mmCIF file of C-alpha atoms in Angstrom:
data_model
loop_
_atom_site.group_PDB
_atom_site.id
_atom_site.type_symbol
_atom_site.label_atom_id
_atom_site.label_comp_id
_atom_site.label_asym_id
_atom_site.label_seq_id
_atom_site.Cartn_x
_atom_site.Cartn_y
_atom_site.Cartn_z
ATOM 1 C CA MET A 1385 0.135 0.045 0.025
ATOM 2 C CA SER A 1386 1.322 3.645 -0.645
ATOM 3 C CA GLN A 1387 2.275 5.388 2.180
ATOM 4 C CA GLU A 1388 1.089 8.585 0.958
ATOM 5 C CA PRO A 1389 -2.306 9.735 -0.201
ATOM 6 C CA THR A 1390 -1.590 9.215 -3.840
ATOM 7 C CA ALA A 1391 -3.802 9.013 -7.078
ATOM 8 C CA LEU A 1392 -3.046 7.830 -10.618
ATOM 9 C CA LEU A 1393 -4.513 9.947 -13.104
ATOM 10 C CA LEU A 1394 -4.426 8.066 -16.787
ATOM 11 C CA ILE A 1395 -5.262 10.791 -19.475
ATOM 12 C CA ASP A 1396 -6.903 10.176 -22.916
ATOM 13 C CA MET A 1397 -5.889 6.939 -23.314
ATOM 14 C CA GLN A 1398 -8.466 5.973 -26.116
ATOM 15 C CA GLN A 1399 -8.500 4.231 -28.852
ATOM 16 C CA ASP A 1400 -8.694 7.179 -31.372
ATOM 17 C CA PHE A 1401 -5.641 8.891 -29.639
ATOM 18 C CA VAL A 1402 -3.592 5.759 -29.420
ATOM 19 C CA ARG A 1403 -4.147 3.147 -32.127
ATOM 20 C CA THR A 1404 -6.321 4.455 -34.722
ATOM 21 C CA GLU A 1405 -5.342 6.689 -37.995
ATOM 22 C CA SER A 1406 -7.681 9.010 -36.838
ATOM 23 C CA PRO A 1407 -6.752 12.980 -37.356
ATOM 24 C CA VAL A 1408 -6.559 12.775 -33.576
ATOM 25 C CA ARG A 1409 -3.964 9.867 -33.172
ATOM 26 C CA VAL A 1410 -0.557 11.071 -30.811
ATOM 27 C CA ALA A 1411 2.353 9.813 -32.585
ATOM 28 C CA GLY A 1412 4.137 8.384 -29.607
ATOM 29 C CA ALA A 1413 1.257 7.412 -27.697
ATOM 30 C CA ALA A 1414 1.189 3.301 -28.719
ATOM 31 C CA ALA A 1415 5.032 3.368 -27.782
ATOM 32 C CA THR A 1416 3.956 4.000 -24.058
ATOM 33 C CA VAL A 1417 1.570 1.763 -23.822
ATOM 34 C CA PRO A 1418 3.482 -1.079 -22.727
ATOM 35 C CA ALA A 1419 5.077 1.575 -19.468
ATOM 36 C CA VAL A 1420 1.455 2.704 -18.755
ATOM 37 C CA THR A 1421 0.360 -0.795 -18.624
ATOM 38 C CA GLU A 1422 3.202 -1.705 -15.806
ATOM 39 C CA LEU A 1423 2.343 1.554 -13.974
ATOM 40 C CA LEU A 1424 -1.473 0.507 -13.730
ATOM 41 C CA LYS A 1425 -0.659 -2.948 -12.578
ATOM 42 C CA HIS A 1426 1.689 -1.552 -9.980
ATOM 43 C CA CYS A 1427 -0.822 1.198 -8.670
ATOM 44 C CA ARG A 1428 -3.762 -1.735 -8.466
ATOM 45 C CA THR A 1429 -1.396 -3.847 -6.640
ATOM 46 C CA ALA A 1430 -0.110 -0.667 -4.319
ATOM 47 C CA GLY A 1431 -3.850 0.219 -3.773
ATOM 48 C CA ILE A 1432 -3.304 3.204 -5.458
ATOM 49 C CA PRO A 1433 -6.788 4.660 -6.831
ATOM 50 C CA VAL A 1434 -6.659 5.157 -10.509
ATOM 51 C CA TYR A 1435 -8.858 7.588 -12.425
ATOM 52 C CA HIS A 1436 -9.290 7.176 -16.216
ATOM 53 C CA ILE A 1437 -9.722 10.719 -17.426
ATOM 54 C CA ILE A 1438 -11.213 10.773 -20.899
ATOM 55 C CA ARG A 1439 -12.896 12.906 -23.408
ATOM 56 C CA SER A 1440 -16.442 12.118 -25.212
ATOM 57 C CA TYR A 1441 -17.766 14.306 -28.019
ATOM 58 C CA ASN A 1442 -21.307 14.192 -28.804
ATOM 59 C CA PRO A 1443 -22.162 13.249 -32.713
ATOM 60 C CA ASP A 1444 -23.535 16.754 -33.109
ATOM 61 C CA ALA A 1445 -20.317 18.361 -32.105
ATOM 62 C CA SER A 1446 -22.259 20.325 -29.299
ATOM 63 C CA ASN A 1447 -19.593 19.826 -26.678
ATOM 64 C CA VAL A 1448 -16.444 20.133 -28.971
ATOM 65 C CA GLU A 1449 -14.264 23.092 -28.150
ATOM 66 C CA ARG A 1450 -14.143 25.819 -30.501
ATOM 67 C CA THR A 1451 -10.441 25.156 -31.443
ATOM 68 C CA ARG A 1452 -11.425 21.793 -32.726
ATOM 69 C CA ARG A 1453 -14.663 21.955 -34.064
ATOM 70 C CA GLU A 1454 -13.659 22.416 -37.895
ATOM 71 C CA LEU A 1455 -11.402 19.371 -37.666
ATOM 72 C CA PHE A 1456 -14.421 17.328 -35.943
ATOM 73 C CA VAL A 1457 -17.171 18.287 -38.683
ATOM 74 C CA LYS A 1458 -14.487 17.107 -41.007
ATOM 75 C CA GLN A 1459 -13.806 13.760 -39.749
ATOM 76 C CA PRO A 1460 -15.555 12.942 -36.114
ATOM 77 C CA PHE A 1461 -13.428 11.506 -33.527
ATOM 78 C CA ILE A 1462 -13.835 10.059 -29.932
ATOM 79 C CA VAL A 1463 -17.446 10.141 -30.658
ATOM 80 C CA ARG A 1464 -19.468 9.016 -27.703
ATOM 81 C CA GLY A 1465 -20.229 5.377 -27.733
ATOM 82 C CA THR A 1466 -17.969 4.631 -30.471
ATOM 83 C CA PRO A 1467 -15.018 2.482 -30.486
ATOM 84 C CA GLY A 1468 -12.760 5.175 -31.097
ATOM 85 C CA ALA A 1469 -14.205 6.912 -27.569
ATOM 86 C CA ALA A 1470 -13.045 3.483 -25.675
ATOM 87 C CA ILE A 1471 -10.167 3.181 -23.221
ATOM 88 C CA ILE A 1472 -7.534 0.958 -25.025
ATOM 89 C CA PRO A 1473 -8.064 -2.845 -23.598
ATOM 90 C CA GLU A 1474 -4.698 -2.773 -22.286
ATOM 91 C CA LEU A 1475 -5.972 -0.281 -19.388
ATOM 92 C CA THR A 1476 -9.746 -1.506 -19.176
ATOM 93 C CA PRO A 1477 -10.780 0.291 -15.741
ATOM 94 C CA VAL A 1478 -11.574 -2.320 -13.542
ATOM 95 C CA PRO A 1479 -14.249 -2.103 -10.521
ATOM 96 C CA GLY A 1480 -13.377 0.722 -7.982
ATOM 97 C CA GLU A 1481 -11.449 2.792 -10.648
ATOM 98 C CA ARG A 1482 -13.453 5.856 -11.781
ATOM 99 C CA ILE A 1483 -13.987 7.317 -15.202
ATOM 100 C CA LEU A 1484 -14.156 10.849 -15.618
ATOM 101 C CA ILE A 1485 -15.170 12.740 -18.869
ATOM 102 C CA LYS A 1486 -13.360 16.073 -19.181
ATOM 103 C CA PRO A 1487 -15.011 18.326 -21.497
ATOM 104 C CA ARG A 1488 -11.895 20.498 -21.976
ATOM 105 C CA TYR A 1489 -7.813 20.260 -21.736
ATOM 106 C CA SER A 1490 -7.542 19.947 -17.979
ATOM 107 C CA ALA A 1491 -8.914 16.738 -15.899
ATOM 108 C CA PHE A 1492 -10.131 19.207 -13.250
ATOM 109 C CA PHE A 1493 -12.370 21.244 -15.669
ATOM 110 C CA GLN A 1494 -15.934 20.623 -14.823
ATOM 111 C CA THR A 1495 -15.313 16.713 -13.630
ATOM 112 C CA GLY A 1496 -15.350 17.210 -9.805
ATOM 113 C CA LEU A 1497 -11.643 15.628 -9.431
ATOM 114 C CA ASP A 1498 -10.701 18.112 -7.112
ATOM 115 C CA ARG A 1499 -13.342 17.729 -4.647
ATOM 116 C CA ILE A 1500 -13.070 13.744 -5.113
ATOM 117 C CA LEU A 1501 -9.606 13.946 -4.436
ATOM 118 C CA ARG A 1502 -9.738 15.945 -1.630
ATOM 119 C CA GLU A 1503 -12.573 13.981 0.087
ATOM 120 C CA HIS A 1504 -10.139 11.030 -0.301
ATOM 121 C CA GLY A 1505 -7.280 13.088 1.054
ATOM 122 C CA THR A 1506 -5.179 12.816 -1.796
ATOM 123 C CA ASP A 1507 -2.009 14.710 -1.906
ATOM 124 C CA HIS A 1508 0.255 13.451 -4.419
ATOM 125 C CA LEU A 1509 -0.659 12.904 -8.303
ATOM 126 C CA LEU A 1510 0.935 10.612 -10.565
ATOM 127 C CA ILE A 1511 0.382 11.556 -13.924
ATOM 128 C CA ALA A 1512 0.541 9.452 -17.004
ATOM 129 C CA GLY A 1513 -1.065 9.498 -20.825
ATOM 130 C CA THR A 1514 -1.124 11.275 -23.654
ATOM 131 C CA GLN A 1515 -0.809 14.778 -24.907
ATOM 132 C CA TYR A 1516 -3.550 15.793 -27.189
ATOM 133 C CA PRO A 1517 -2.671 18.345 -27.869
ATOM 134 C CA ASN A 1518 -2.065 20.185 -24.180
ATOM 135 C CA CYS A 1519 -4.211 17.578 -22.157
ATOM 136 C CA ILE A 1520 -1.697 16.416 -19.694
ATOM 137 C CA ARG A 1521 0.118 19.985 -19.492
ATOM 138 C CA ALA A 1522 -3.127 21.570 -18.752
ATOM 139 C CA THR A 1523 -3.848 18.407 -16.089
ATOM 140 C CA VAL A 1524 -0.451 19.168 -14.570
ATOM 141 C CA THR A 1525 -0.948 23.209 -14.401
ATOM 142 C CA ASP A 1526 -4.083 22.773 -12.835
ATOM 143 C CA ALA A 1527 -2.873 20.528 -10.200
ATOM 144 C CA LEU A 1528 0.054 22.394 -9.373
ATOM 145 C CA SER A 1529 -2.262 25.319 -8.871
ATOM 146 C CA LEU A 1530 -4.381 23.357 -6.483
ATOM 147 C CA ASP A 1531 -1.691 22.645 -4.315
ATOM 148 C CA TYR A 1532 -1.078 19.163 -5.410
ATOM 149 C CA ARG A 1533 2.266 17.530 -5.101
ATOM 150 C CA VAL A 1534 2.590 16.011 -8.952
ATOM 151 C CA THR A 1535 4.745 13.231 -10.207
ATOM 152 C CA LEU A 1536 4.916 13.102 -14.167
ATOM 153 C CA LEU A 1537 6.126 9.889 -15.351
ATOM 154 C CA THR A 1538 7.831 10.922 -18.517
ATOM 155 C CA ASP A 1539 8.315 7.277 -19.966
ATOM 156 C CA CYS A 1540 4.545 7.307 -19.483
ATOM 157 C CA CYS A 1541 3.708 10.152 -21.159
ATOM 158 C CA SER A 1542 3.537 10.605 -24.958
ATOM 159 C CA ALA A 1543 3.474 13.973 -27.241
ATOM 160 C CA GLN A 1544 3.146 14.244 -30.969
ATOM 161 C CA THR A 1545 7.299 14.473 -31.323
ATOM 162 C CA PRO A 1546 10.049 13.847 -28.692
ATOM 163 C CA GLU A 1547 10.664 17.494 -28.980
ATOM 164 C CA ILE A 1548 7.118 18.866 -28.099
ATOM 165 C CA ALA A 1549 7.625 16.216 -25.080
ATOM 166 C CA SER A 1550 10.890 17.142 -24.210
ATOM 167 C CA ALA A 1551 9.623 20.937 -24.219
ATOM 168 C CA ASN A 1552 6.412 20.035 -22.195
ATOM 169 C CA ILE A 1553 8.871 18.160 -19.647
ATOM 170 C CA THR A 1554 10.798 21.047 -19.172
ATOM 171 C CA ASP A 1555 8.139 23.635 -18.657
ATOM 172 C CA LEU A 1556 6.323 20.968 -16.354
ATOM 173 C CA GLN A 1557 9.545 21.013 -14.046
ATOM 174 C CA ASN A 1558 9.996 24.688 -14.146
ATOM 175 C CA LEU A 1559 6.287 25.056 -12.743
ATOM 176 C CA GLY A 1560 7.598 22.441 -9.910
ATOM 177 C CA ALA A 1561 6.105 18.753 -11.030
ATOM 178 C CA ARG A 1562 8.630 16.151 -10.634
ATOM 179 C CA CYS A 1563 9.282 14.805 -13.857
ATOM 180 C CA ILE A 1564 11.180 11.272 -13.653
ATOM 181 C CA THR A 1565 10.425 7.799 -15.440
ATOM 182 C CA PHE A 1566 8.249 5.157 -13.893
ATOM 183 C CA GLN A 1567 11.375 3.177 -12.916
ATOM 184 C CA GLU A 1568 12.862 6.200 -10.954
ATOM 185 C CA TRP A 1569 9.535 6.404 -9.123
ATOM 186 C CA GLN A 1570 9.427 3.130 -8.107
ATOM 187 C CA LYS A 1571 12.951 3.529 -6.544
ATOM 188 C CA THR A 1572 11.350 6.052 -4.205
ATOM 189 C CA LEU A 1573 8.917 3.594 -2.929
ATOM 190 C CA PRO A 1574 9.474 2.068 0.614
#
């Protein structure tokens, strides 16, 4: 069992972002699946609460952000109830794990996540997932602003290019997030 009040946030690990040739597939996402799968197994074994943070758009585009609406109208993606909106099979939630649907970039935006975490006494967040285009970054920024301790597990996160990933890691470190690999984090555990 984890000795600190920690939770894992898995961001946007959905079929359209990871596996398909959709217009929103994140180039680096598939390569992180083995590491994210191991992280999830570890958290489940250690009793660390897991939150799957996803997007789910309405077929009529009524809940698509202004910045994505044009792309969505041309070729819909992560549409509620479609295979593309599903969490990838390797990370299928188990009973007790929550799925929160975020309407915008941050996992904290209109999801009740902050309230849920505080009710459970959570102080430390492990962040993993994919960056389409700013979801991890927005979540980490909001978490730091809300005074959570944040560990971004760098080998469990993806972006469109290694350069984007590196720039994001540098920025998030400068904001105060601890940015380390899954193995480095494991070495810190009792």
